[in-house]
């Protein structure tokens, strides 16, 4: 059975974790602990804090998967990828994004603590009964949602599960090699060193224009970075693009499934078009 390392594609602004889901059977097989009835030294008040603590990702832990074609395989994340994912999660202000079993969007849930275990014996997670390896991404989540909290108390949800986009390390390498090969072939045919060029498909320009028109009418929302929006304007205006940009556009191919979505259904189709489609 294949074992695949998933990584963050730093050239892909969609790569990373978008949300945390509360689930009954977490893929990483680690339940959280419900931190309730937390003693607070304030007028001797004993209040329910409604905070969940658990592992979001565990380094090098093999997670079973089965795709739509029935192919079985395992995925895993390196400590370095987990650290990058945890940092991007907060940098992109995703701490209030939560779902129930990866389906129902939830309100009232926020990640209020996030850290990487550096010392297995001295880490605070040890105080709550966890025995996890160095490099594990731990989070604490505040639950201001009575329905979800009741499910926690009844044992219907037991752990965290992350949502997001990651690259297959092997496929990522192949895509970059292919993009580089295309660039080198163009150079060879023209007999010159290309720094940038405008001879890209007109459809790429039209797709970028569609994305910009939609954004002008509806806003970008949480979709895209400043770099991505700048790239869309470059393509829409048929401006020269660099070799590095060509490579990034090529690596975006793995998000082709987003081209079938409706604009407004998440960020997938909008950013697919913004990068030329």
Short mmCIF file of N, CA and C in Angstrom, two decimals, residues 203-209 231-232 235-236 249 270-277:
data_model
loop_
_atom_site.label_atom_id
_atom_site.label_comp_id
_atom_site.label_asym_id
_atom_site.label_seq_id
_atom_site.Cartn_x
_atom_site.Cartn_y
_atom_site.Cartn_z
N UNK A 203 -7.20 32.47 -23.13
CA UNK A 203 -8.19 32.00 -22.15
C UNK A 203 -7.73 32.30 -20.73
N UNK A 204 -6.42 32.29 -20.50
CA UNK A 204 -5.90 32.62 -19.17
C UNK A 204 -6.25 34.05 -18.81
N UNK A 205 -6.14 34.95 -19.80
CA UNK A 205 -6.51 36.35 -19.59
C UNK A 205 -8.00 36.49 -19.32
N UNK A 206 -8.81 35.77 -20.10
CA UNK A 206 -10.27 35.84 -19.92
C UNK A 206 -10.69 35.28 -18.56
N UNK A 207 -10.06 34.19 -18.15
CA UNK A 207 -10.39 33.60 -16.85
C UNK A 207 -10.07 34.57 -15.71
N UNK A 208 -8.91 35.22 -15.81
CA UNK A 208 -8.53 36.18 -14.77
C UNK A 208 -9.51 37.35 -14.73
N UNK A 209 -9.98 37.78 -15.91
CA UNK A 209 -10.96 38.87 -15.97
C UNK A 209 -12.27 38.48 -15.28
N UNK A 231 -1.43 38.83 -9.28
CA UNK A 231 -1.23 37.93 -10.40
C UNK A 231 -2.45 37.94 -11.33
N UNK A 232 -3.64 37.98 -10.75
CA UNK A 232 -4.86 38.02 -11.55
C UNK A 232 -4.90 39.28 -12.42
N UNK A 235 -2.47 38.92 -15.38
CA UNK A 235 -3.01 38.07 -16.44
C UNK A 235 -4.14 38.77 -17.18
N UNK A 236 -5.02 39.45 -16.43
CA UNK A 236 -6.16 40.13 -17.05
C UNK A 236 -5.71 41.23 -18.00
N UNK A 249 1.72 28.54 -11.82
CA UNK A 249 0.50 28.25 -12.57
C UNK A 249 0.41 26.77 -12.90
N UNK A 270 -12.84 30.59 -7.68
CA UNK A 270 -12.40 31.98 -7.85
C UNK A 270 -10.89 32.06 -8.05
N UNK A 271 -10.13 31.35 -7.21
CA UNK A 271 -8.68 31.43 -7.32
C UNK A 271 -8.15 30.61 -8.50
N UNK A 272 -8.90 29.57 -8.87
CA UNK A 272 -8.53 28.81 -10.08
C UNK A 272 -8.57 29.74 -11.29
N UNK A 273 -9.64 30.55 -11.38
CA UNK A 273 -9.77 31.50 -12.49
C UNK A 273 -8.74 32.62 -12.37
N UNK A 274 -8.53 33.10 -11.15
CA UNK A 274 -7.60 34.21 -10.94
C UNK A 274 -6.19 33.87 -11.43
N UNK A 275 -5.84 32.59 -11.31
CA UNK A 275 -4.51 32.14 -11.75
C UNK A 275 -4.54 31.67 -13.21
N UNK A 276 -5.59 32.00 -13.93
CA UNK A 276 -5.63 31.73 -15.36
C UNK A 276 -6.42 30.50 -15.76
N UNK A 277 -6.77 29.64 -14.77
CA UNK A 277 -7.56 28.46 -15.06
C UNK A 277 -6.77 27.39 -15.81
#
